[in-house]
Coordinates of C-alpha atoms and ligand atoms in Angstrom, one line a residue:
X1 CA 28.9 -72.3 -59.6
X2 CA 28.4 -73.7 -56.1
X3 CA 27.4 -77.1 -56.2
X4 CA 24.2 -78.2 -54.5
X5 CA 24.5 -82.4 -53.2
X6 CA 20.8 -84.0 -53.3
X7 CA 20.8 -87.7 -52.1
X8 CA 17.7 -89.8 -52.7
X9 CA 15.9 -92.8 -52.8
X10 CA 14.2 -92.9 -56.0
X11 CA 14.1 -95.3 -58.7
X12 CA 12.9 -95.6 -62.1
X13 CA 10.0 -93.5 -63.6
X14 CA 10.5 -91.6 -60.0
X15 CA 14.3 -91.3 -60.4
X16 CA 13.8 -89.5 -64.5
X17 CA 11.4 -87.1 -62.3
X18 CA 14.2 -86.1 -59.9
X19 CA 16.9 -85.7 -62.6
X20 CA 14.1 -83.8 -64.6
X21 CA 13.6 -81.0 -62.1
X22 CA 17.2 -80.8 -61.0
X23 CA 18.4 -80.4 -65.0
X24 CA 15.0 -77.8 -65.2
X25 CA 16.2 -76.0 -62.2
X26 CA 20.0 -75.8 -63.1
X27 CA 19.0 -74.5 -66.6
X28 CA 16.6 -71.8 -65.1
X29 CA 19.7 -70.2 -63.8
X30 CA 24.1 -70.0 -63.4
X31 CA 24.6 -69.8 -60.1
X32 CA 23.8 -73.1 -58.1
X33 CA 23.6 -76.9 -59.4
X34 CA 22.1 -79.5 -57.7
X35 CA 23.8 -83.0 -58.2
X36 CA 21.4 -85.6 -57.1
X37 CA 22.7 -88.8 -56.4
X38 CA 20.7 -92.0 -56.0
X39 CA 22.0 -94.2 -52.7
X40 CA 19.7 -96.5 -52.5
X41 CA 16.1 -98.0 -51.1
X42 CA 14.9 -94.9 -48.8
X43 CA 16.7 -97.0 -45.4
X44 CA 19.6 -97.2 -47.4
X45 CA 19.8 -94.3 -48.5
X46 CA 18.9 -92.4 -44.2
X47 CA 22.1 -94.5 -43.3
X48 CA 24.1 -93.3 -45.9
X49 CA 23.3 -89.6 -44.9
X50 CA 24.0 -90.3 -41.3
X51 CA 27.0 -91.9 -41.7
X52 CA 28.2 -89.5 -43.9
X53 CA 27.6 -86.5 -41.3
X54 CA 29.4 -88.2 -39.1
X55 CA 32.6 -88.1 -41.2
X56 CA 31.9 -84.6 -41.6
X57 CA 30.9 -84.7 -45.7
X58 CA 26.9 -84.6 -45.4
X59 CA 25.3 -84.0 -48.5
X60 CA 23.4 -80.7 -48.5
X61 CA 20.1 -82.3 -48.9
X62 CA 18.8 -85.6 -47.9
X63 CA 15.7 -87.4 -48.8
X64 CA 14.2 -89.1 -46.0
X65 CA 11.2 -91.5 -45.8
X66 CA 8.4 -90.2 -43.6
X67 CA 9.4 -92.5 -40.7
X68 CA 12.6 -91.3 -40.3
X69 CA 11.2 -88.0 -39.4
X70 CA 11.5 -88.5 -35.5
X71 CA 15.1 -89.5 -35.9
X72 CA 16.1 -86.2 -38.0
X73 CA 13.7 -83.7 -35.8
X74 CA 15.4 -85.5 -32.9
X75 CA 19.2 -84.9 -34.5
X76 CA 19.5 -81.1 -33.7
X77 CA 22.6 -79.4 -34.9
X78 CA 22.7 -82.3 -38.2
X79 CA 20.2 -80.4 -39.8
X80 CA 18.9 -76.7 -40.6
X81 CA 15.4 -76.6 -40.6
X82 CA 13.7 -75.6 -43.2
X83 CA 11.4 -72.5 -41.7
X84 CA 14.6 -70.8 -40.4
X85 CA 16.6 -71.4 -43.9
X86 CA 13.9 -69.4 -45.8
X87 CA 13.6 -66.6 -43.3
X88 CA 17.8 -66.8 -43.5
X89 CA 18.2 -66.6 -46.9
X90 CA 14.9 -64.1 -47.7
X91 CA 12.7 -66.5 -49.4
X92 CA 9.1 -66.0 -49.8
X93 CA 7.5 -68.9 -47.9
X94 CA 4.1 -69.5 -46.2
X95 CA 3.2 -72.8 -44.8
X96 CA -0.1 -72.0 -45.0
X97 CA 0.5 -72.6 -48.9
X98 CA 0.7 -76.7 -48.5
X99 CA -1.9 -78.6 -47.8
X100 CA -2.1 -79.3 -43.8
X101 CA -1.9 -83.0 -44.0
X102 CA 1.0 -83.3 -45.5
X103 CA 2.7 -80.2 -43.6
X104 CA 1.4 -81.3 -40.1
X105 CA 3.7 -84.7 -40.6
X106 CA 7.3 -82.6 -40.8
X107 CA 6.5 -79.3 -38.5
X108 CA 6.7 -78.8 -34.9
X109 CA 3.4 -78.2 -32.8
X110 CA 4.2 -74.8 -33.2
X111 CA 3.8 -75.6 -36.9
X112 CA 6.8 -74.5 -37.9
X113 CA 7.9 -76.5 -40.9
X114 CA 11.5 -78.5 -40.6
X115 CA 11.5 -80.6 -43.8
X116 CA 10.6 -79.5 -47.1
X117 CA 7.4 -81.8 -48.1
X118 CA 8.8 -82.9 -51.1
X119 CA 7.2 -86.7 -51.8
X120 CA 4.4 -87.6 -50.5
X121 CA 1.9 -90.3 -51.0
X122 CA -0.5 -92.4 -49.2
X123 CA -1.5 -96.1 -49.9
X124 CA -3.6 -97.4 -52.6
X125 CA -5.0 -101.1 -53.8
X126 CA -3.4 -100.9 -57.3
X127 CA -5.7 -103.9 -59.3
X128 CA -5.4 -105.3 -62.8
X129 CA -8.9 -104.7 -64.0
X130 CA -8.2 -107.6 -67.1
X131 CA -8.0 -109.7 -64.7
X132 CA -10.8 -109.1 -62.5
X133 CA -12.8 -109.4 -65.4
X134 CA -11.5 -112.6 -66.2
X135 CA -12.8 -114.1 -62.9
X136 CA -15.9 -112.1 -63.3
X137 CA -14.9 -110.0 -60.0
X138 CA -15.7 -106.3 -59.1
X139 CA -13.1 -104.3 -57.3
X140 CA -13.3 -105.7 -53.4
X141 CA -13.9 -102.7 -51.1
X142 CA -13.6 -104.7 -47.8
X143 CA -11.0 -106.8 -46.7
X144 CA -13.4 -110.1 -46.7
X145 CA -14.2 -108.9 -50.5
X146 CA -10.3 -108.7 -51.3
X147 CA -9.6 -112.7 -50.1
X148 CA -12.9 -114.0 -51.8
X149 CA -11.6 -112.2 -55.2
X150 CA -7.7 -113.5 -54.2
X151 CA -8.7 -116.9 -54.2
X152 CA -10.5 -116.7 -57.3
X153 CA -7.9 -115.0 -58.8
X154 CA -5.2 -117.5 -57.6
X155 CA -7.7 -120.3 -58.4
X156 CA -7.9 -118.9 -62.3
X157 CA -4.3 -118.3 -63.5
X158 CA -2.8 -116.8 -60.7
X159 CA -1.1 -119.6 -58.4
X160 CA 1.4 -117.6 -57.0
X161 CA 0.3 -114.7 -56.0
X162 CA -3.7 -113.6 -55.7
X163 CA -2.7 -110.4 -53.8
X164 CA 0.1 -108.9 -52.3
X165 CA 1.8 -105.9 -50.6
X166 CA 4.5 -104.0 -50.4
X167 CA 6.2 -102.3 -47.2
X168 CA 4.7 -105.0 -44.8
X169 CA 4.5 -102.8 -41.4
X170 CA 3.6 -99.4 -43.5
X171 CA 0.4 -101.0 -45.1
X172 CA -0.7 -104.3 -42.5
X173 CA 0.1 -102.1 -39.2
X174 CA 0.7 -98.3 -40.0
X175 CA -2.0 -98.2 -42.3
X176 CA -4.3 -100.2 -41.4
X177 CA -4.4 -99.3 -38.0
X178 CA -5.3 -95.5 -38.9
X179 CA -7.9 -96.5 -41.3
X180 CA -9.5 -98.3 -38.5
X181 CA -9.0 -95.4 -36.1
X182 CA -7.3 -98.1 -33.9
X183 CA -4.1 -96.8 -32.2
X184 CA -0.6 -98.1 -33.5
X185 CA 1.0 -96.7 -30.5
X186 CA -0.3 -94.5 -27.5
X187 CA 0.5 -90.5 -27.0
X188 CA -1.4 -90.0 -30.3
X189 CA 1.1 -92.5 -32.3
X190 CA 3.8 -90.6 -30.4
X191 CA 3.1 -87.4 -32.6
X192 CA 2.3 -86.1 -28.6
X193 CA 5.1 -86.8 -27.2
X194 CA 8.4 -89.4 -27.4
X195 CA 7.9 -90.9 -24.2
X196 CA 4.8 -93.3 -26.4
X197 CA 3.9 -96.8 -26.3
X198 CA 2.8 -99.5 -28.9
X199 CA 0.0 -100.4 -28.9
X200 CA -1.0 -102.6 -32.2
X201 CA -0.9 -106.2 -30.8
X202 CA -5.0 -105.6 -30.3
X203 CA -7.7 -107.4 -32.6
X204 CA -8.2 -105.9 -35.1
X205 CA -4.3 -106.1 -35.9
X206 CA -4.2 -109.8 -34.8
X207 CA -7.1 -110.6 -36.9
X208 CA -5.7 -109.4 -39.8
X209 CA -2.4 -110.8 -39.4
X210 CA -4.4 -114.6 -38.9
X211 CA -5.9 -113.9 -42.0
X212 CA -2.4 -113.3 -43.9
X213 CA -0.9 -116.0 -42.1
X214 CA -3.7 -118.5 -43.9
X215 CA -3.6 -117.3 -47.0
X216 CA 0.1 -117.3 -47.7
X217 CA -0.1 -121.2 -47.1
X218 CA -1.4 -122.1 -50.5
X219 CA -0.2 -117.9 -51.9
X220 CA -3.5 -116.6 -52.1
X221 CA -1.8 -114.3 -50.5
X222 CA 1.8 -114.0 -51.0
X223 CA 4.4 -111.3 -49.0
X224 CA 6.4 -110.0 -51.1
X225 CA 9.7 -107.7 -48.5
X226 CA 10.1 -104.8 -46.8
X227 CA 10.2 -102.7 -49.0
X228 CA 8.9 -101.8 -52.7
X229 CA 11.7 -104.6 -53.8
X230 CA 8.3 -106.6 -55.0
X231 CA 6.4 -104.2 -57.1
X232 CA 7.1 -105.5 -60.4
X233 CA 4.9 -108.4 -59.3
X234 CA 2.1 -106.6 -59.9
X235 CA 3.4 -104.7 -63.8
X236 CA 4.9 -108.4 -64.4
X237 CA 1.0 -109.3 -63.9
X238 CA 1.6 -111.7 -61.4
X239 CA -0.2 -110.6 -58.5
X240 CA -3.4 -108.7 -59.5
X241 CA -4.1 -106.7 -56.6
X242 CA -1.4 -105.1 -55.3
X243 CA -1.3 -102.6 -52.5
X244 CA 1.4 -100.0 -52.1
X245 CA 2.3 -96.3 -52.7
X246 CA 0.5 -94.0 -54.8
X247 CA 3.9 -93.5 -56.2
X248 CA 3.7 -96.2 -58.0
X249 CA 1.7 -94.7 -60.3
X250 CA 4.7 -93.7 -63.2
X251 CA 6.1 -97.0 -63.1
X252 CA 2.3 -98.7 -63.1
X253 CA 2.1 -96.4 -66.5
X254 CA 5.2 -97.0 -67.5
X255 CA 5.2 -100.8 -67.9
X256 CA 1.7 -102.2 -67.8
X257 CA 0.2 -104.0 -70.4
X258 CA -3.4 -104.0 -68.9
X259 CA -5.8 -101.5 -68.1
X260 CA -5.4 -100.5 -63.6
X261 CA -6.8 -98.5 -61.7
X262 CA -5.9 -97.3 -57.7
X263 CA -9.0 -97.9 -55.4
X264 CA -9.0 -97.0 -51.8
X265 CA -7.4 -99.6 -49.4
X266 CA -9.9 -102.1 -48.4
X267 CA -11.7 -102.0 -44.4
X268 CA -12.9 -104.4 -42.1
X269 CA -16.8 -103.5 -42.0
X270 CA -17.3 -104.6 -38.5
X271 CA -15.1 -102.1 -37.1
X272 CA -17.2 -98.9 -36.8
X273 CA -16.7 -96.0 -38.3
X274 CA -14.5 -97.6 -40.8
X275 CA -13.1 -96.0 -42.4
X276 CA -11.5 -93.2 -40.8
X277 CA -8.5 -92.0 -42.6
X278 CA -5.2 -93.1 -44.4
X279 CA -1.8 -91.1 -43.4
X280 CA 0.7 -90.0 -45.2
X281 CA 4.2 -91.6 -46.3
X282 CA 6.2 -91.2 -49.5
X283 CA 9.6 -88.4 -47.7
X284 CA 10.6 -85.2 -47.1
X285 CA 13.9 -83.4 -48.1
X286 CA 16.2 -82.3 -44.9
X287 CA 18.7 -79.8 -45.3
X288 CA 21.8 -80.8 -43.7
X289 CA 23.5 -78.3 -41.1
X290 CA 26.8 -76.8 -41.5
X291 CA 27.0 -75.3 -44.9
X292 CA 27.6 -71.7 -45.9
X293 CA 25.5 -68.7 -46.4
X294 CA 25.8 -69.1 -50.4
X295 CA 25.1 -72.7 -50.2
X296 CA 21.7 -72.3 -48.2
X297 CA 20.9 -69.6 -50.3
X298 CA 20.9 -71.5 -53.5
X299 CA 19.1 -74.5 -51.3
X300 CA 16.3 -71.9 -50.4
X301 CA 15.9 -70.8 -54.4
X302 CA 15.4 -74.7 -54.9
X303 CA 13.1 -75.2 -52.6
X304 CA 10.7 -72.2 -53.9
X305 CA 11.6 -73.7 -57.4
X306 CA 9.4 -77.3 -56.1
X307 CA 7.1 -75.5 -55.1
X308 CA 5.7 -73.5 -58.1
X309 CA 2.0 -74.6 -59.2
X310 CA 3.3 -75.9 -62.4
X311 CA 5.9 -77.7 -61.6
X312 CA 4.0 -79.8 -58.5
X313 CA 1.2 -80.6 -61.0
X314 CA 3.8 -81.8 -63.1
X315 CA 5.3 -84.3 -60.2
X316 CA 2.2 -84.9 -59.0
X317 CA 1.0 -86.3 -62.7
X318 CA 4.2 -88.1 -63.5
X319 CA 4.4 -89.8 -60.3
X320 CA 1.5 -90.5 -58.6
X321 CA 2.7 -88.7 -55.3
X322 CA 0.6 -86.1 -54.2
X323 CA 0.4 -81.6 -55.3
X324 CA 2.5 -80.4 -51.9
X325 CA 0.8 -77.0 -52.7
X326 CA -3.7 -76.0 -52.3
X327 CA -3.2 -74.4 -55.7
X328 CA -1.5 -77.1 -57.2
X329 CA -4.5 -79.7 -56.2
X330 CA -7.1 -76.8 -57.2
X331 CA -5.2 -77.0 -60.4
X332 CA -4.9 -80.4 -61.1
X333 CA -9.0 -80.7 -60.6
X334 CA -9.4 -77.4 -62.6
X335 CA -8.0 -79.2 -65.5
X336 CA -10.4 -81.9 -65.3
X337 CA -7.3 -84.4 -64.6
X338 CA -9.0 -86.4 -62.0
X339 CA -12.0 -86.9 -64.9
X340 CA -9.2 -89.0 -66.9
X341 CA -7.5 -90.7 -64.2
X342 CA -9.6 -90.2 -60.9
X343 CA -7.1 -93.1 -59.5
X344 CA -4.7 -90.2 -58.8
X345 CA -7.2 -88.6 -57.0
X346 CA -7.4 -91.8 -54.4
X347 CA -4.6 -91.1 -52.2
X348 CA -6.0 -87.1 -51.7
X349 CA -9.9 -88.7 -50.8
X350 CA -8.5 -91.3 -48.8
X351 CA -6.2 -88.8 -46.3
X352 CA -9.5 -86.3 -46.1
X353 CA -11.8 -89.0 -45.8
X354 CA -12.7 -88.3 -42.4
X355 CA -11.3 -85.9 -39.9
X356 CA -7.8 -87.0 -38.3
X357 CA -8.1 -88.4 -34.9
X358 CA -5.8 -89.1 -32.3
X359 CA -4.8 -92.2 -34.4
X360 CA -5.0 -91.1 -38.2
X361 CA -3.1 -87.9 -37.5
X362 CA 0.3 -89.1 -38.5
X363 CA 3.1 -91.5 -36.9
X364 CA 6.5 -90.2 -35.2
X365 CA 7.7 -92.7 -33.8
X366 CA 12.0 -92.9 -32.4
X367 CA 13.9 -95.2 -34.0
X368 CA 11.3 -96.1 -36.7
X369 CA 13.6 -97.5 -39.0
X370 CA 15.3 -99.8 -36.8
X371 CA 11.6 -100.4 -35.6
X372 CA 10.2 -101.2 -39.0
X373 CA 12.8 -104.0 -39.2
X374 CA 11.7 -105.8 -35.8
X375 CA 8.0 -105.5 -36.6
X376 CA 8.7 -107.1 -40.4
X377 CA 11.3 -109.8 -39.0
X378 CA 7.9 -110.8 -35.9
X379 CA 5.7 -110.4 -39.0
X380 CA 8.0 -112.9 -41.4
X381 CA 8.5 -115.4 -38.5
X382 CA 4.2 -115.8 -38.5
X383 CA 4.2 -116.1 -42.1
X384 CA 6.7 -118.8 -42.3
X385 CA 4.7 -120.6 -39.4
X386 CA 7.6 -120.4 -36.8
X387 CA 4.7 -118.2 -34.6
X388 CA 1.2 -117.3 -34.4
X389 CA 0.1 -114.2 -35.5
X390 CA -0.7 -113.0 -31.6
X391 CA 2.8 -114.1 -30.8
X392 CA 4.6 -111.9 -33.4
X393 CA 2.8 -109.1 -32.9
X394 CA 3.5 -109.5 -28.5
X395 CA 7.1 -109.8 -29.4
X396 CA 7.1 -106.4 -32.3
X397 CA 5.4 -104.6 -29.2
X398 CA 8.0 -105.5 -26.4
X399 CA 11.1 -105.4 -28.6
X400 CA 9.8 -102.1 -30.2
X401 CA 9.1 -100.3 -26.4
X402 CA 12.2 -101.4 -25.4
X403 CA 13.8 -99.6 -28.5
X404 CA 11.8 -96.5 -28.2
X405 CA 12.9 -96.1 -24.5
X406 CA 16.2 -96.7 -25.6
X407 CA 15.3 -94.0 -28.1
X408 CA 13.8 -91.6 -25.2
X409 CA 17.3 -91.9 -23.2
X410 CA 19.5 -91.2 -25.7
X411 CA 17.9 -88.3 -28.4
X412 CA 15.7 -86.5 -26.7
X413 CA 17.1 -83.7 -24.4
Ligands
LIG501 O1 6.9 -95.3 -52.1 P1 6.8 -94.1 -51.3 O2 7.8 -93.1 -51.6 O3 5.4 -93.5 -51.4 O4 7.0 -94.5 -49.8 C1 6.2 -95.5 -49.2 C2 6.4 -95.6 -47.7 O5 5.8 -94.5 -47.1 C3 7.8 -95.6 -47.2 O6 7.9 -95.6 -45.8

């Protein structure tokens, strides 16, 4: 049997859906087997796979979050891409098959495909409708609606928290700046080209930032890390709206004693147009470089194993991220799925909303990881009151140019 190495990120009802399809997938056949191996949050787990290929024991796939993607595309040689594995190894395979928002994010402008799709999602306002209730609220659309309801909601039982958030940049700065068709950085968010610019220490941004900044004072709003570390604020009941990953969803099902729903992230109404539309996150898998002909072979029959109808409507209904595949999203509907639990259709409206422009096609952005890390250190620093929000948001813009030159000098050729 040749042994197929899978690191990921996954965790929870998330991590029984990896295991699931790799034990489904080494059953179906008695050639390969894929080992997956959790190492940690999704940065965690990039570093892991970078150090590792540079002692010369990658794994043989990798999953990495959807802001690592310049890095990887940028690491030439570290990785086989996917389009060329398939054609190597005489898999059937048509891009044309997944749906364009999702593919667009990992491909080159040529639209050829260099990460398998596997994960994605999009953010969502996950609220606890017993609670809203309770305070006699409807679910806020706006943003002015979501701090009115916050501070009812932390004025009635919940003095800690009234909402909250999880990935800081990916929801206050990456998200909302899309969703307001504002520009996060110039060259179309640097999907156009690496030599890009940020550009989010603008209004809108600043506004919302001030608005943050006030709120945590008494925890009407409360911040709650980098990454998804604060999630279980929102099963726990703590904080009754939450907004994160549509990935949420199977440990939202999982562990909540209350009845939830996903709505669409909230807008500013007096930005117009508003709003646009949201952008993908959630990660793709990379297939490391270097391996042999067997090894990419069984890789290749993996990869077509993900991507059968079935089995995306499966991930896509245990975990909240979205079907990869048209026919698994005409599927899902076809079923009447989204009649039962039209929260899991959220993430899908809220990326087709409106058509993509320049900045709601997507992020790629050098050193994003590194980058996310400034931006949610600047953004910390406001919160705690050691600067205003204008001043954090000067200082994520200068110190992030300076690392996406730095970025520019040494990764791209
Ligand atoms: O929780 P996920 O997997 O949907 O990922 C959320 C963010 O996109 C991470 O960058």
């Amino acid at each position: 049997v040749t042994e197929i190495q899978w690191w990921h990120a996954m965790t929870g009802a998330n991590n029984d859906v990896i295991v699931k399809l790799a034990n489904d997938f080494n059953a179906s056949q008695s050639d390969y087997k894929v080992i997956p191996t959790y190492k940690g949050s999704y940065p965690d787990t990039m570093n892991a796979g970078i150090a590792a290929f540079r002692a010369g024991n990658a794994p043989h796939i990798m999953q990495v979050f959807e802001v690592g993607t310049a890095t990887m595309m940028a690491a030439t040689g570290a990785v086989k891409p996917v389009y060329k594995l398939m054609t190597d190894a005489g898999e059937k395979f048509d891009p044309k098959n997944y749906l364009s928002a999702i593919t667009g994010y990992y491909s080159t402008s040529k639209g050829e495909m260099l990460s398998f799709p596997f994960n994605s999602s999009s953010t969502v306002m996950w609220v606890n409708l017993d609670e809203l209730k309770k305070v006699n609220a409807e679910i806020p659309k706006t943003w002015p609606e979501v701090f009115e309801v916050a501070k009812k909601l932390h004025d009635n039982g919940h003095p800690t928290c009234g909402f909250s958030n999880s990935w800081v940049t990916w929801v206050n700065l990456e998200q909302l700046s899309a969703w307001h068709n504002v520009p996060l950085a110039s060259k179309a968010n640097g999907l156009d080209g690496f030599d890009t610019k940020l550009e989010f220490n603008a209004p809108l941004q600043e506004k919302h930032l001030e608005k943050l900044v006030e709120l945590q004072k008494d925890k009407t709003y409360d911040y709650a890390g980098r990454t998804n570390q604060g999630e279980g604020r929102f099963t726990s009941g703590e904080c009754a709206i939450y907004l994160t990953s549509s990935a949420f969803f199977g440990n939202v099902k999982a562990q909540a004693k209350f009845n939830f729903t996903a709505a669409p992230m909230p807008y500013y109404p007096d930005v117009k147009g508003a709003p646009q539309n949201s952008i993908i996150g959630g990660a793709s898998l990379w297939v490391m470089g270097g391996k042999s002909a067997d090894e990419y072979k069984g890789i290749a029959k993996f990869l077509t194993f993900l991507s059968d109808t079935d089995r995306q409507v499966y991930i896509h209904k245990a975990s909240g991220y979205l079907p990869i595949t048209k026919a698994a999203y005409e599927k899902a509907k076809a079923e009447g799925f989204y009649k039962d639990q039209p929260y899991l259709e959220t993430p899908l409206l809220e990326l087709t909303n409106k058509e993509p422009t320049e900045n709601s096609r997507g992020l790629r952005l050098g050193n994003m990881v590194q980058l996310r890390d400034v931006w949610a250190e600047e953004i910390e620093q406001a919160l705690a009151g050691k600067k205003t929000a204008k001043q954090a948001l000067d200082a994520s813009v200068e110190r992030g140019n300076t690392m996406l030159r730095q970025f520019e000098k040494t990764a791209v050729k």
